[in-house]
mmCIF file of C-alpha atoms and ligand atoms in Angstrom:
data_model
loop_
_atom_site.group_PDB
_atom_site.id
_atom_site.type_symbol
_atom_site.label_atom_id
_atom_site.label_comp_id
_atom_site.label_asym_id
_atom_site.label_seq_id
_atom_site.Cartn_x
_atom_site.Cartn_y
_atom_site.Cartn_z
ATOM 1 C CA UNK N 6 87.428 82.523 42.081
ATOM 2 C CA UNK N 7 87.364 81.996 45.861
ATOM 3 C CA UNK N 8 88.968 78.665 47.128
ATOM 4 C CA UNK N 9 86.953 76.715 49.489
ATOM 5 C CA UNK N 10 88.104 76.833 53.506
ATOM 6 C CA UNK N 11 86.454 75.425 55.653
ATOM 7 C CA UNK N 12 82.746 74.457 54.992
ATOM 8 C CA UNK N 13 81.985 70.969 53.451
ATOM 9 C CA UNK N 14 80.024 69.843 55.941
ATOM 10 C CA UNK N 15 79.807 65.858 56.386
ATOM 11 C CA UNK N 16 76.798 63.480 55.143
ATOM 12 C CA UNK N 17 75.603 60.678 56.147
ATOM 13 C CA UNK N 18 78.192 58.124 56.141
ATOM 14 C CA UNK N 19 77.615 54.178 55.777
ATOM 15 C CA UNK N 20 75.770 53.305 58.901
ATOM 16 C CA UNK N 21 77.313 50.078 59.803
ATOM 17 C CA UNK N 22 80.888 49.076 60.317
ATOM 18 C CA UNK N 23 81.026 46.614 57.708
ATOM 19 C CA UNK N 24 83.394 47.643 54.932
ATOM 20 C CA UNK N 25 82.142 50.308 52.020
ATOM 21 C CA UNK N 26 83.853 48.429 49.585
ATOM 22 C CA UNK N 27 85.182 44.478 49.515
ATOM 23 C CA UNK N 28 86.555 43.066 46.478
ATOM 24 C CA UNK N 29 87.595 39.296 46.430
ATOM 25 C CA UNK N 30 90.019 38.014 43.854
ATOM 26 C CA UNK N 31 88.944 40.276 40.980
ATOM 27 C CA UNK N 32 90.410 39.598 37.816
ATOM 28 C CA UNK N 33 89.793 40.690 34.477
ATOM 29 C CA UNK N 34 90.468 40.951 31.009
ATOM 30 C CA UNK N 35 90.509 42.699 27.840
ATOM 31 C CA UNK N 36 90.588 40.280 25.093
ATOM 32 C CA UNK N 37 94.401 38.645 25.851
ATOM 33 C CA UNK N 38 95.340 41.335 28.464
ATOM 34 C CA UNK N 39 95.055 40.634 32.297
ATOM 35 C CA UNK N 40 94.402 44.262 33.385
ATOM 36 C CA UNK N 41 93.164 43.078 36.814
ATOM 37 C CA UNK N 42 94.745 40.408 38.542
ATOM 38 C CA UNK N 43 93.207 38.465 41.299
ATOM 39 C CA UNK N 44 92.494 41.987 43.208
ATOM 40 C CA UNK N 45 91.535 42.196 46.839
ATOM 41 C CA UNK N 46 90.651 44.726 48.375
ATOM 42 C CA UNK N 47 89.058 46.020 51.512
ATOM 43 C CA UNK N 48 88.083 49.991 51.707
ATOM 44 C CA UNK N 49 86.761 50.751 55.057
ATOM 45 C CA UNK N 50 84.180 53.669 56.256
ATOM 46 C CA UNK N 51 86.444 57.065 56.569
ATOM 47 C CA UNK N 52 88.956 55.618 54.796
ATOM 48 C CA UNK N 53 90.828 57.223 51.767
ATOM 49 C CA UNK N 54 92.623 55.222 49.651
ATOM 50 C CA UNK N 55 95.181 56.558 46.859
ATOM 51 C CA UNK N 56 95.873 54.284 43.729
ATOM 52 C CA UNK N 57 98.782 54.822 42.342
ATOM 53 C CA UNK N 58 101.147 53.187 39.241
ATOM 54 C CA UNK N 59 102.411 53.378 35.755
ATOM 55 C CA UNK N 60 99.819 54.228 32.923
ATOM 56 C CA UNK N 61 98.158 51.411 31.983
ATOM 57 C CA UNK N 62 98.902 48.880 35.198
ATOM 58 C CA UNK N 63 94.687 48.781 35.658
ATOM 59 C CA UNK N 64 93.786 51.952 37.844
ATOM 60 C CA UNK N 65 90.824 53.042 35.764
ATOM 61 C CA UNK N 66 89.570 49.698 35.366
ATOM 62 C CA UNK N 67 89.839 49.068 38.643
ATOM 63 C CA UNK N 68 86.962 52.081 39.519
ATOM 64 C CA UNK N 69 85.245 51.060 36.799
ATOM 65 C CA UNK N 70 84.890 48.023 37.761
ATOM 66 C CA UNK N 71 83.795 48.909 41.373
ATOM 67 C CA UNK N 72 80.758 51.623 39.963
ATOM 68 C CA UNK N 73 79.939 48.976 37.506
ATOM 69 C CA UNK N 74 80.832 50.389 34.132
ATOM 70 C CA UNK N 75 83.131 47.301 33.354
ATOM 71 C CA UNK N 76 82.003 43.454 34.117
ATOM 72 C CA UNK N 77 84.720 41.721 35.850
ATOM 73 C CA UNK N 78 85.769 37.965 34.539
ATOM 74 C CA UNK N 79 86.073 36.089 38.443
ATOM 75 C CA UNK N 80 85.790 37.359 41.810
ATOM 76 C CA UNK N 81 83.114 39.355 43.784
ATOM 77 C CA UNK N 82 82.377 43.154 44.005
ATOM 78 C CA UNK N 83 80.761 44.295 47.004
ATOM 79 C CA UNK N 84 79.721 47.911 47.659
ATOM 80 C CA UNK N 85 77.539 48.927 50.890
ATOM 81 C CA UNK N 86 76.385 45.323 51.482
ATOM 82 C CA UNK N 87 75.193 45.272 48.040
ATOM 83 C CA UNK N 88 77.057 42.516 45.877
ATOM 84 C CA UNK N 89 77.392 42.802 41.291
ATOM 85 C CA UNK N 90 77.325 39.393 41.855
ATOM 86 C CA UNK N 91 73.333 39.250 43.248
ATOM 87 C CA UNK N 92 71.332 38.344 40.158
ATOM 88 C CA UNK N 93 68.472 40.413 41.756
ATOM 89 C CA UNK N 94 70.889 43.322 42.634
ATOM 90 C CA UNK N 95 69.302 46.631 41.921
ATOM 91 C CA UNK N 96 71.464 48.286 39.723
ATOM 92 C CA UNK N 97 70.387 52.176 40.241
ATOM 93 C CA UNK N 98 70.419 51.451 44.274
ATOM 94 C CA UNK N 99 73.717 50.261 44.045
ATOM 95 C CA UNK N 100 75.013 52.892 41.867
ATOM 96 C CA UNK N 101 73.136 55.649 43.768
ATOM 97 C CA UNK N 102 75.733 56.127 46.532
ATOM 98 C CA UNK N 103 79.081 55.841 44.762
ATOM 99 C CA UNK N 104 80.157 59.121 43.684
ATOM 100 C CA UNK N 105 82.326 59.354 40.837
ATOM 101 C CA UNK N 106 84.446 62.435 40.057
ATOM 102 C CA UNK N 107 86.868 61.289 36.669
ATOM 103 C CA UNK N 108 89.266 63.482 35.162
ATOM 104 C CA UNK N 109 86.953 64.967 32.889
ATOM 105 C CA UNK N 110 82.838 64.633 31.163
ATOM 106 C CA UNK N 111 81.426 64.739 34.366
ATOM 107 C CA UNK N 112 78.618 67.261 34.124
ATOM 108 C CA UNK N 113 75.897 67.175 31.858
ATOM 109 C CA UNK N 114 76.846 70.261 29.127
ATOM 110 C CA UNK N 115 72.949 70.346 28.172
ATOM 111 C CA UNK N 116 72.373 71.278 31.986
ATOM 112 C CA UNK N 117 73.183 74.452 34.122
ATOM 113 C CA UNK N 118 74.472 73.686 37.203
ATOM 114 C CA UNK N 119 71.558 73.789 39.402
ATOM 115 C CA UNK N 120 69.727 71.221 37.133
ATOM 116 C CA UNK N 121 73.276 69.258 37.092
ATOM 117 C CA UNK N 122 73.143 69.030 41.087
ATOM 118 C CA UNK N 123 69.376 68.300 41.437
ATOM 119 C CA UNK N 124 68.968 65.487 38.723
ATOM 120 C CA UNK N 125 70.105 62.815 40.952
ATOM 121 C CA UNK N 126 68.417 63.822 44.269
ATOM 122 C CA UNK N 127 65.302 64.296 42.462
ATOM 123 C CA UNK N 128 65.288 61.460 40.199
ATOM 124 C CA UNK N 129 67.199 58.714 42.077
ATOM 125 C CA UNK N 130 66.510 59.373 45.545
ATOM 126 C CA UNK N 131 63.249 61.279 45.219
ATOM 127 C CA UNK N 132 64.197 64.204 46.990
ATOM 128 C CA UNK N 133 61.425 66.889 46.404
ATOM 129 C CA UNK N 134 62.379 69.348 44.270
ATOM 130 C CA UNK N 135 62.464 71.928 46.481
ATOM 131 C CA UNK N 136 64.568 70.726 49.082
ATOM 132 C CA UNK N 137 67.191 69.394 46.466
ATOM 133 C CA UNK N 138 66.946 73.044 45.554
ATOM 134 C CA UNK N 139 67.859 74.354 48.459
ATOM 135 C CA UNK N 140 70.541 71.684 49.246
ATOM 136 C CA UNK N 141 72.152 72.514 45.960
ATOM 137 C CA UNK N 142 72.539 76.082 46.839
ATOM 138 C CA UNK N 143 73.950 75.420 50.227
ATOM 139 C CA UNK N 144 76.232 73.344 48.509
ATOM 140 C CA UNK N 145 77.719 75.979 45.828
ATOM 141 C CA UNK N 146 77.686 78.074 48.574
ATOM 142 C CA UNK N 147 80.113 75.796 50.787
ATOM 143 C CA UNK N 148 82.742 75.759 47.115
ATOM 144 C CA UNK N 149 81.975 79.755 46.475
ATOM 145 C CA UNK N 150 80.271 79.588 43.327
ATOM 146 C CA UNK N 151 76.529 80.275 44.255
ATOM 147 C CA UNK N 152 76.771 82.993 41.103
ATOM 148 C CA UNK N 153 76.863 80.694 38.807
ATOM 149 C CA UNK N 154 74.183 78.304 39.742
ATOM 150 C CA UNK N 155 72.270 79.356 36.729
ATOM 151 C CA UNK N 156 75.544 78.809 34.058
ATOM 152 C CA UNK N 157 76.253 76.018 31.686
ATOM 153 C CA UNK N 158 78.968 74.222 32.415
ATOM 154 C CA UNK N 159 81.052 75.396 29.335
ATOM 155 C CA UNK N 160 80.757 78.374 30.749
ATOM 156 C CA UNK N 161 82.536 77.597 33.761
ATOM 157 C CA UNK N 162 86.432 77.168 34.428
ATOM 158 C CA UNK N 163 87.423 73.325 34.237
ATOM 159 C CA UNK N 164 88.384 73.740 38.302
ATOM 160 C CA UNK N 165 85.317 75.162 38.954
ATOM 161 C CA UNK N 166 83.520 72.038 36.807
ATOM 162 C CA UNK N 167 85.138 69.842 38.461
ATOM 163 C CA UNK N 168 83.967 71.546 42.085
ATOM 164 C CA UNK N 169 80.602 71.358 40.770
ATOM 165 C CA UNK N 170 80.707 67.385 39.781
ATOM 166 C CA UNK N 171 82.174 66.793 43.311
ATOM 167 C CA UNK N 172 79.242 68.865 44.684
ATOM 168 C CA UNK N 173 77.130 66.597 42.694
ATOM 169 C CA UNK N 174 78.276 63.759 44.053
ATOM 170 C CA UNK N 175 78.292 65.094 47.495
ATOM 171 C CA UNK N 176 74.138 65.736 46.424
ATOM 172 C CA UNK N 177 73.924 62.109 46.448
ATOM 173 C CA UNK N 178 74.709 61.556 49.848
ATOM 174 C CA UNK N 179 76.965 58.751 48.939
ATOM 175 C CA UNK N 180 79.123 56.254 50.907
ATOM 176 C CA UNK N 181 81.849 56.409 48.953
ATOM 177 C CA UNK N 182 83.587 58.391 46.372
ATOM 178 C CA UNK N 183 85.674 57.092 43.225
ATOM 179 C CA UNK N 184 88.468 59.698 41.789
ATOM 180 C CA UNK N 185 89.874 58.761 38.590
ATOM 181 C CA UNK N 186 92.597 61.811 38.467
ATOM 182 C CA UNK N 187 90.126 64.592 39.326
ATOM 183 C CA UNK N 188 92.794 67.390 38.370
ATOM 184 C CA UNK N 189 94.978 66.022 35.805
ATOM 185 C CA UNK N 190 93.398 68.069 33.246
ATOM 186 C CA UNK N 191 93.945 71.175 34.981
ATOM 187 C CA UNK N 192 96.220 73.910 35.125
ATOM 188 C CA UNK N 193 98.048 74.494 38.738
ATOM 189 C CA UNK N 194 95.870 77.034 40.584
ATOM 190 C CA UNK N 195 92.650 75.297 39.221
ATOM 191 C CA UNK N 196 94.173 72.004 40.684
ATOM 192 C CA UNK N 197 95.046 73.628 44.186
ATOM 193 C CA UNK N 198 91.161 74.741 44.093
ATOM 194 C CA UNK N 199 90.483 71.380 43.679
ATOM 195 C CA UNK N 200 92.553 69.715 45.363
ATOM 196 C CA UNK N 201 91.437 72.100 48.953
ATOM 197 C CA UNK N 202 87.421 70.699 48.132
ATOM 198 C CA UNK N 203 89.074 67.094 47.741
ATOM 199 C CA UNK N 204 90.799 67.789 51.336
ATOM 200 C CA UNK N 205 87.980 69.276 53.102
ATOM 201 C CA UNK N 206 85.543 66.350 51.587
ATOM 202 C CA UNK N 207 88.324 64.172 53.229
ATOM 203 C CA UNK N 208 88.586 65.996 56.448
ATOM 204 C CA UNK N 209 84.680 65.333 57.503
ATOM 205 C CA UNK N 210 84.873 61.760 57.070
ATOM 206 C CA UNK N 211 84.122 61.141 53.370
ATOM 207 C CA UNK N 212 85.259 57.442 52.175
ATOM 208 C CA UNK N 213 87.695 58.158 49.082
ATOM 209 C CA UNK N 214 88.956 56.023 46.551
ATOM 210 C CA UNK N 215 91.682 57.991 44.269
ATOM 211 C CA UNK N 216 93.231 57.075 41.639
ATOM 212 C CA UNK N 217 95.903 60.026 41.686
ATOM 213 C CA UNK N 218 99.416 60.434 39.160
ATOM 214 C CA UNK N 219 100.109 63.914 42.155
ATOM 215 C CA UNK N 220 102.399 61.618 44.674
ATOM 216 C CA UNK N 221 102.322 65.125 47.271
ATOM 217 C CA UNK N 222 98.498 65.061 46.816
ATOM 218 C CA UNK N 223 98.094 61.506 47.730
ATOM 219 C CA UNK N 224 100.525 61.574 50.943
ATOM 220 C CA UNK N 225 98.476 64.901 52.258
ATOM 221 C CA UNK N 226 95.044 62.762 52.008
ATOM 222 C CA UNK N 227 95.444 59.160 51.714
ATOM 223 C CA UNK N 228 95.836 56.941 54.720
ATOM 224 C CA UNK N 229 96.478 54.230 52.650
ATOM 225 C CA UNK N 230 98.694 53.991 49.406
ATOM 226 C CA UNK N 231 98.158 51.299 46.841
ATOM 227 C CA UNK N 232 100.623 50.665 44.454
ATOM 228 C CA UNK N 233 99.535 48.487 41.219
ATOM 229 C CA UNK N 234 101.833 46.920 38.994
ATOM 230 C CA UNK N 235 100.342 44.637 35.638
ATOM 231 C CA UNK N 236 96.644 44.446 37.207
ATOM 232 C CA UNK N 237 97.989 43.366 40.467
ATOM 233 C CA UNK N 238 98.156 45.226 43.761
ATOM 234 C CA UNK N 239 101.719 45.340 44.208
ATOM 235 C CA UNK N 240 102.104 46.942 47.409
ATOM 236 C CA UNK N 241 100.135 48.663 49.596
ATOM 237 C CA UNK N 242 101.193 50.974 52.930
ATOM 238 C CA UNK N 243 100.632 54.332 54.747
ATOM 239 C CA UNK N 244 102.029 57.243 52.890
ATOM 240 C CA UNK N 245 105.541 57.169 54.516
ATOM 241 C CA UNK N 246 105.552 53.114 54.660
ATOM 242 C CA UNK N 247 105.017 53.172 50.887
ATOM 243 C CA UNK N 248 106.446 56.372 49.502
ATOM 244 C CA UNK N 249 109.726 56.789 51.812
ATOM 245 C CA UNK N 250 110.398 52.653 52.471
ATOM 246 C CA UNK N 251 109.341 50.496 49.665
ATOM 247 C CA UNK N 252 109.361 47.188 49.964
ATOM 248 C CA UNK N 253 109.468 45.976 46.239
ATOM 249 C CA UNK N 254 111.534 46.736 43.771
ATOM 250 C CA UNK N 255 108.820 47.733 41.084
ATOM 251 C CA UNK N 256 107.512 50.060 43.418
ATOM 252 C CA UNK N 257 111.157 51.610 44.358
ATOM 253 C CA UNK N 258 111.669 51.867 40.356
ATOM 254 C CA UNK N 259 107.917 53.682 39.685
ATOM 255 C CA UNK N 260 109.135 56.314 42.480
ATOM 256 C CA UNK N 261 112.235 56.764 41.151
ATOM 257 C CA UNK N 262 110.961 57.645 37.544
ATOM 258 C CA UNK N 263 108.115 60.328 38.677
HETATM 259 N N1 ATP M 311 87.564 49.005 26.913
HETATM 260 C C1 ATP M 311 88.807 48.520 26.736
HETATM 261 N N2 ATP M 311 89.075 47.621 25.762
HETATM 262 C C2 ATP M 311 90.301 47.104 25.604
HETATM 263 N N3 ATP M 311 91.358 47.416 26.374
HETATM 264 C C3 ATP M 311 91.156 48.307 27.354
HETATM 265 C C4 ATP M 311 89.885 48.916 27.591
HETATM 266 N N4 ATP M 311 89.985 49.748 28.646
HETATM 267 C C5 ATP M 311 91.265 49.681 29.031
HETATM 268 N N5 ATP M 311 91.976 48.817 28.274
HETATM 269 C C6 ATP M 311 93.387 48.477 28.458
HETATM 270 O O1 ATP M 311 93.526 47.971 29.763
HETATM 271 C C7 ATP M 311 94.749 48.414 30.338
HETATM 272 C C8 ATP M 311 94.455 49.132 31.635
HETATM 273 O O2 ATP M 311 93.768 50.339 31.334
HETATM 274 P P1 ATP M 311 93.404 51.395 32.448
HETATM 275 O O3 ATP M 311 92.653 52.475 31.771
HETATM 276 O O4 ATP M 311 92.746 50.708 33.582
HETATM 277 O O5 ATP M 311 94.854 51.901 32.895
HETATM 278 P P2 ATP M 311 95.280 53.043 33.907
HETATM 279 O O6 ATP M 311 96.125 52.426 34.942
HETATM 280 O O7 ATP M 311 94.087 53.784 34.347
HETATM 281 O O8 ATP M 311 96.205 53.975 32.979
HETATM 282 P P3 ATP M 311 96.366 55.581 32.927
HETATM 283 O O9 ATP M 311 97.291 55.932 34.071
HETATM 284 O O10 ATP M 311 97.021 55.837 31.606
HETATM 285 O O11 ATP M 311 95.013 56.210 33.042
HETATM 286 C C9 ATP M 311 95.427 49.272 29.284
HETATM 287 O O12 ATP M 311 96.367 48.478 28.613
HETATM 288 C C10 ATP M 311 94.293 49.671 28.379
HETATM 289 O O13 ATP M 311 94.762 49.897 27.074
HETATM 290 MG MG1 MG M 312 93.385 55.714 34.019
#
């Protein structure tokens, strides 16, 4: 399998300066359980943003929430000047640029992996076929797997699945995308090969959002740490603010147990 150097190139980013993402006191919860707490949040164009904390503290919910898979209880969601709160929001446009890459499930197993990258171009955006060909094939050309444009996915290594979901996403042209611990089911040289796409995606501007349990992986990529604690954002910094001076004692105690 040949690891990716140099050659994601960038896509259109969001055109304005306006934030990708702003959530405003976003709480919600399951039954008796507060899993987000009054969350605010501002993600800004190029930015990449690990997420970070103890199992359970709200991390998944969190990207959930933002890609609308989850309904939050109070506060606003806004994604690319589009708000969950509109009552006339368009639910596929707003969906259509936020990639999502989760640990696992992200390809369609029915579909080889041309048909997996073209669905979405062809269906959502209306991309002729063609051309969504053709821009699939530069893609798994960028991540080295061209040959197996023609596989199922179970018939592919899980790194090399999860290269083709972020290729997928990458498709879609989107303004964003959410990482819900892209390589935690993998072994180590899969995750490295993963990992190197996740950089390079970085490296031409991509907005990122990743929700990340690899502490070296997040200070190589993030600018921006956030640390949550019970549903709340604890504590937020740059990588060496955050992960070398901690402010709060919960986050001090989280580092001190990885
Ligand atoms: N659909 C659901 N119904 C009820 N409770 C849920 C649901 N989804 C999540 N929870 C609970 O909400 C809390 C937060 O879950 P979440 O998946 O966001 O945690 P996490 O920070 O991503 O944890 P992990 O690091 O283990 O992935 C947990 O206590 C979880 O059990
Ligand atoms: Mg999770």
């Amino acid at each position: 399998m040949r690891t990716p150097k140099t050659t994601v190139t960038s896509s259109p980013q969001h055109s304005s300066s306006s934030p990708v993402i702003q959530l405003t006191d976003v709480s919600k919860q399951f039954g008796s359980l507060q899993v987000l707490d009054h969350i605010n949040l501002t993600v800004e164009p190029g930015e990449k943003i690990a997420v970070i904390g103890a199992s359970g503290c709200g991390k998944s919910t969190l990207l959930r929430c933002i890609n609308a898979l989850e309904a939050v209880d109070e506060g606003t969601i806004n994604v690319n000047g589009m708000s969950l709160n509109d009552p006339g929001l368009d639910i596929n446009a707003y969906r259509a640029r936020i990639g999502t890459v989760f640990q696992d499930y992200n390809l369609f197993p029915h579909l080889t992996v041309l048909e997996n990258l073209i669905l979405g171009p062809v269906k959502v955006k209306k991309v002729p076929k063609a051309q969504a060909i053709e821009q699939a094939k530069l893609l798994l050309e960028q991540i080295g797997i061209l040959d197996k444009i023609n596989a199922y996915p179970e018939n592919l290594s899980g790194g090399q699945q999860q290269r083709v979901a972020i290729a997928r996403s990458l498709a879609m042209e989107p303004s964003v995308i959410l990482f819900d611990e892209p390589t935690s089911a993998l072994d180590p040289q899969m995750t490295r090969s993963v990992q190197a796409m996740i950089e390079q995606v970085a490296q031409v501007g991509m907005t990122l959002l990743m929700v990340t349990h690899d502490i070296a992986f997040a200070r190589r990529v993030a600018d921006r740490i956030l640390f949550m604690h019970n549903g709340q954002i604890e504590e937020e910094g740059s990588p060496d603010q955050l992960l070398d001076q901690p402010k709060k004692e919960t986050t001090r105690a989280f580092l001190a147990d990885l």
